[in-house]
CSV table of C-alpha atoms in Angstrom, one decimal:
chain,number,residue,atom,x,y,z
U,1127,UNK,CA,12.4,31.6,-6.7
U,1128,UNK,CA,8.7,30.9,-6.9
U,1129,UNK,CA,5.7,32.1,-5.1
U,1130,UNK,CA,3.0,29.5,-4.6
U,1131,UNK,CA,-0.5,30.0,-3.2
U,1132,UNK,CA,-2.9,27.3,-2.1
U,1133,UNK,CA,-6.7,27.4,-1.5
U,1134,UNK,CA,-8.2,26.6,0.9
U,1135,UNK,CA,-5.7,27.1,3.7
U,1136,UNK,CA,-7.7,24.7,5.9
U,1137,UNK,CA,-11.0,22.8,5.9
U,1138,UNK,CA,-13.0,20.5,8.0
U,1139,UNK,CA,-14.9,17.9,6.1
U,1140,UNK,CA,-17.3,15.0,6.7
U,1141,UNK,CA,-16.4,11.5,6.0
U,1142,UNK,CA,-17.3,10.3,2.5
U,1143,UNK,CA,-17.1,13.7,0.9
U,1144,UNK,CA,-14.4,15.1,-1.5
U,1145,UNK,CA,-12.3,18.3,-1.3
U,1146,UNK,CA,-10.4,19.9,-4.2
U,1147,UNK,CA,-7.2,21.8,-3.3
U,1148,UNK,CA,-6.0,24.5,-5.7
U,1149,UNK,CA,-2.3,25.4,-6.3
U,1150,UNK,CA,-1.2,28.5,-8.2
U,1151,UNK,CA,2.4,29.4,-9.1
U,1152,UNK,CA,3.6,32.8,-10.1
U,1153,UNK,CA,5.5,31.6,-13.1
U,1154,UNK,CA,5.3,28.7,-15.6
U,1155,UNK,CA,6.7,25.4,-14.6
U,1156,UNK,CA,6.8,22.0,-16.3
U,1157,UNK,CA,6.1,19.9,-13.2
U,1158,UNK,CA,4.2,20.5,-10.0
U,1159,UNK,CA,4.4,18.1,-7.1
U,1160,UNK,CA,1.8,17.2,-4.5
U,1161,UNK,CA,3.0,16.1,-1.0
U,1162,UNK,CA,1.1,15.0,2.1
U,1163,UNK,CA,2.3,15.6,5.6
U,1164,UNK,CA,0.5,13.6,8.2
U,1165,UNK,CA,0.5,14.8,11.8
U,1166,UNK,CA,3.9,14.6,13.4
U,1167,UNK,CA,5.4,13.1,10.2
U,1168,UNK,CA,7.5,14.2,7.3
U,1169,UNK,CA,6.5,14.9,3.7
U,1170,UNK,CA,5.4,12.1,1.4
U,1171,UNK,CA,5.2,12.6,-2.3
U,1172,UNK,CA,1.7,11.8,-3.7
U,1173,UNK,CA,2.2,12.5,-7.4
U,1174,UNK,CA,3.9,14.6,-10.0
U,1175,UNK,CA,1.6,16.7,-12.2
U,1176,UNK,CA,2.7,17.4,-15.7
U,1177,UNK,CA,0.9,19.8,-18.0
U,1178,UNK,CA,-0.8,18.0,-20.9
U,1179,UNK,CA,-0.4,14.5,-19.6
U,1180,UNK,CA,-1.6,12.2,-16.8
U,1181,UNK,CA,-0.1,12.7,-13.4
U,1182,UNK,CA,2.4,10.2,-12.2
U,1183,UNK,CA,1.5,8.6,-8.8
U,1184,UNK,CA,3.9,7.2,-6.2
U,1185,UNK,CA,3.5,3.8,-4.7
U,1186,UNK,CA,0.5,3.7,-2.4
U,1187,UNK,CA,-1.4,6.5,-4.1
U,1188,UNK,CA,-4.0,6.0,-6.8
U,1189,UNK,CA,-5.8,8.3,-9.2
U,1190,UNK,CA,-9.2,7.3,-8.0
U,1191,UNK,CA,-8.4,8.5,-4.5
U,1192,UNK,CA,-6.3,11.6,-5.5
U,1193,UNK,CA,-7.3,12.8,-9.0
U,1194,UNK,CA,-5.1,15.6,-10.2
U,1195,UNK,CA,-5.7,18.2,-12.9
U,1196,UNK,CA,-3.1,20.3,-14.6
U,1197,UNK,CA,-4.9,22.6,-17.1
U,1198,UNK,CA,-1.9,25.0,-17.7
U,1199,UNK,CA,1.6,25.7,-16.7
U,1200,UNK,CA,0.8,27.7,-13.6
U,1201,UNK,CA,-2.1,25.8,-12.0
U,1202,UNK,CA,-3.0,22.4,-10.6
U,1203,UNK,CA,-5.6,20.9,-8.4
U,1204,UNK,CA,-5.6,17.8,-6.1
U,1205,UNK,CA,-8.8,16.2,-5.1
U,1206,UNK,CA,-9.0,14.1,-2.0
U,1207,UNK,CA,-12.0,11.7,-2.7
U,1208,UNK,CA,-14.3,9.8,-0.5
U,1209,UNK,CA,-12.4,11.1,2.6
U,1210,UNK,CA,-11.9,9.2,5.8
U,1211,UNK,CA,-10.3,10.4,9.1
U,1212,UNK,CA,-7.0,8.8,7.9
U,1213,UNK,CA,-6.9,11.5,5.2
U,1214,UNK,CA,-6.5,14.2,7.8
U,1215,UNK,CA,-3.3,15.8,6.9
U,1216,UNK,CA,-1.5,18.8,5.5
U,1217,UNK,CA,-1.4,18.8,1.7
U,1218,UNK,CA,1.4,20.8,0.0
U,1219,UNK,CA,2.2,21.6,-3.6
U,1220,UNK,CA,5.7,22.4,-4.7
U,1221,UNK,CA,7.8,23.3,-7.7
U,1222,UNK,CA,11.5,22.8,-8.4
U,1223,UNK,CA,13.9,25.5,-9.5
U,1224,UNK,CA,17.3,24.1,-10.2
U,1225,UNK,CA,17.0,21.5,-7.4
U,1226,UNK,CA,15.6,24.0,-4.9
U,1227,UNK,CA,12.0,23.2,-4.0
U,1228,UNK,CA,9.5,25.9,-3.2
U,1229,UNK,CA,6.4,25.0,-1.3
U,1230,UNK,CA,3.0,26.5,-0.9
U,1231,UNK,CA,1.7,27.3,2.5
U,1232,UNK,CA,-0.2,24.0,2.7
U,1233,UNK,CA,-3.9,23.0,3.1
U,1234,UNK,CA,-4.7,21.6,6.5
U,1235,UNK,CA,-7.5,19.1,6.1
U,1236,UNK,CA,-9.4,17.6,9.0
U,1237,UNK,CA,-11.9,14.8,8.3
U,1238,UNK,CA,-14.5,14.0,10.9
W,191,UNK,CA,14.2,3.3,-2.3
W,192,UNK,CA,16.2,5.7,-0.3
W,193,UNK,CA,15.8,5.8,3.5
W,194,UNK,CA,16.7,8.8,5.5
W,195,UNK,CA,17.3,9.0,9.3
W,196,UNK,CA,17.6,12.3,11.2
W,197,UNK,CA,19.0,12.3,14.7
W,198,UNK,CA,16.7,12.7,17.6
W,199,UNK,CA,13.3,14.1,17.1
W,200,UNK,CA,14.0,17.0,19.3
W,201,UNK,CA,17.2,19.0,20.1
W,202,UNK,CA,17.3,21.6,22.8
W,203,UNK,CA,20.2,24.0,23.1
W,204,UNK,CA,21.1,27.3,24.8
W,205,UNK,CA,21.2,30.5,22.8
W,206,UNK,CA,24.7,31.2,21.5
W,207,UNK,CA,25.7,27.5,21.2
W,208,UNK,CA,26.2,25.6,18.0
W,209,UNK,CA,23.4,23.2,17.0
W,210,UNK,CA,24.4,20.1,15.1
W,211,UNK,CA,21.8,18.1,13.2
W,212,UNK,CA,22.5,14.7,11.5
W,213,UNK,CA,21.1,13.2,8.4
W,214,UNK,CA,22.0,9.6,7.5
W,215,UNK,CA,20.9,7.8,4.4
W,216,UNK,CA,21.0,4.3,3.0
W,217,UNK,CA,21.3,2.9,-0.4
W,218,UNK,CA,22.7,4.9,-3.3
W,219,UNK,CA,24.7,8.1,-2.9
W,220,UNK,CA,22.7,11.0,-4.2
W,221,UNK,CA,24.0,13.7,-6.5
W,222,UNK,CA,23.0,16.3,-3.9
W,223,UNK,CA,21.4,16.7,-0.6
W,224,UNK,CA,19.1,19.5,0.6
W,225,UNK,CA,18.2,21.0,4.0
W,226,UNK,CA,14.9,22.8,4.7
W,227,UNK,CA,13.4,24.6,7.6
W,228,UNK,CA,9.8,24.2,8.5
W,229,UNK,CA,7.9,26.4,11.0
W,230,UNK,CA,4.6,25.2,12.5
W,231,UNK,CA,1.7,25.6,10.0
W,232,UNK,CA,3.9,26.5,7.1
W,233,UNK,CA,5.5,24.7,4.2
W,234,UNK,CA,9.2,23.9,4.2
W,235,UNK,CA,11.6,26.6,3.1
W,236,UNK,CA,14.8,25.7,1.2
W,237,UNK,CA,18.0,26.5,3.1
W,238,UNK,CA,21.0,24.9,1.4
W,239,UNK,CA,22.0,22.3,-1.2
W,240,UNK,CA,25.3,20.5,-1.2
W,241,UNK,CA,26.5,18.4,-4.1
W,242,UNK,CA,28.3,15.0,-3.9
W,243,UNK,CA,31.6,16.6,-4.9
W,244,UNK,CA,31.4,19.2,-2.2
W,245,UNK,CA,32.6,18.5,1.3
W,246,UNK,CA,31.3,21.6,3.0
W,247,UNK,CA,29.0,24.6,2.2
W,248,UNK,CA,28.3,27.7,4.2
W,249,UNK,CA,25.6,30.3,4.2
W,250,UNK,CA,25.8,33.0,6.9
W,251,UNK,CA,25.5,31.1,10.3
W,252,UNK,CA,24.7,27.8,8.5
W,253,UNK,CA,27.2,25.1,7.6
W,254,UNK,CA,26.5,21.8,5.9
W,255,UNK,CA,28.9,18.9,5.4
W,256,UNK,CA,28.5,15.9,3.1
W,257,UNK,CA,30.4,12.6,3.6
W,258,UNK,CA,29.4,10.2,0.9
W,259,UNK,CA,31.6,7.5,2.5
W,260,UNK,CA,29.7,7.6,5.8
W,261,UNK,CA,26.5,8.4,3.9
W,262,UNK,CA,25.9,11.3,6.2
W,263,UNK,CA,25.3,15.1,6.2
W,264,UNK,CA,25.8,17.3,9.2
W,265,UNK,CA,23.9,20.6,9.5
W,266,UNK,CA,25.4,23.2,11.9
W,267,UNK,CA,23.8,26.5,13.1
W,268,UNK,CA,26.4,28.6,14.9
W,269,UNK,CA,25.6,31.3,17.4
W,270,UNK,CA,22.1,30.0,17.6
W,271,UNK,CA,19.2,32.3,18.4
W,272,UNK,CA,15.7,31.6,19.6
W,273,UNK,CA,14.5,32.5,16.1
W,274,UNK,CA,16.3,29.5,14.8
W,275,UNK,CA,13.8,27.3,16.6
W,276,UNK,CA,12.0,25.2,14.0
W,277,UNK,CA,12.0,21.7,12.4
W,278,UNK,CA,14.8,21.0,10.0
W,279,UNK,CA,14.4,18.5,7.3
W,280,UNK,CA,17.0,16.9,5.0
W,281,UNK,CA,16.0,15.7,1.6
W,282,UNK,CA,17.5,13.6,-1.2
W,283,UNK,CA,16.4,13.3,-4.8
W,284,UNK,CA,14.2,10.3,-5.2
W,285,UNK,CA,14.5,9.7,-8.9
W,286,UNK,CA,15.8,11.1,-12.1
W,287,UNK,CA,13.0,13.7,-12.3
W,288,UNK,CA,14.1,17.0,-10.8
W,289,UNK,CA,11.9,18.0,-7.9
W,290,UNK,CA,11.1,14.5,-6.6
W,291,UNK,CA,12.5,14.3,-3.2
W,292,UNK,CA,12.5,11.9,-0.2
W,293,UNK,CA,12.4,13.8,3.1
W,294,UNK,CA,13.6,12.8,6.5
W,295,UNK,CA,11.3,13.0,9.5
W,296,UNK,CA,13.0,16.1,10.7
W,297,UNK,CA,14.7,17.3,13.9
W,298,UNK,CA,12.8,19.9,16.0
W,299,UNK,CA,15.3,22.4,17.3
W,300,UNK,CA,14.5,24.6,20.3
W,301,UNK,CA,16.9,27.4,21.2
W,302,UNK,CA,16.4,28.6,24.7
W,303,UNK,CA,17.3,32.2,25.7
């Protein structure tokens, strides 16, 4: 299994600002995944964060909007840049253990 | 890309009955399929994985079937309890990299006492 923590748990931000979300795993992992869950919808993969290399972004997501850092094998950050109300969502990080995904508790972001 | 459809957004049943949730997918048949539970304000929690060569898998009161011909998985909760009330998501691998998954929209189950 894996225990994942995220900070902050929630935030309310103004339009045009940026928020950095932190994700900490209790053990070393090669890949960490960032998902978005918009209100009433399912999870959408934003990007895969690999330690020591650039993150891999899914279609519709770009590095300028969602820069990711992966400084070591237990930690990653996702920044939501130049926010708009459409970015209001829950952001989740996850790791995979033999095809079982473990998720953090999520960061609930509200953009005014 | 894979598209996943889960039956009705909401399912209401009486305590003690069996809940049956459906997950249909299009395109290629995946090597495995996963089911997760998500409670409000929390991240999904892994429940079961079933592989393409497995017809059925059980875990306590949970049973999952996988029909690669119909491209469908059924998720059953027997002797349901109010504590089983949650949103249930099915997910399929969305690439070669382990951990990349495509999720269905989920079915919200409410078990009434």
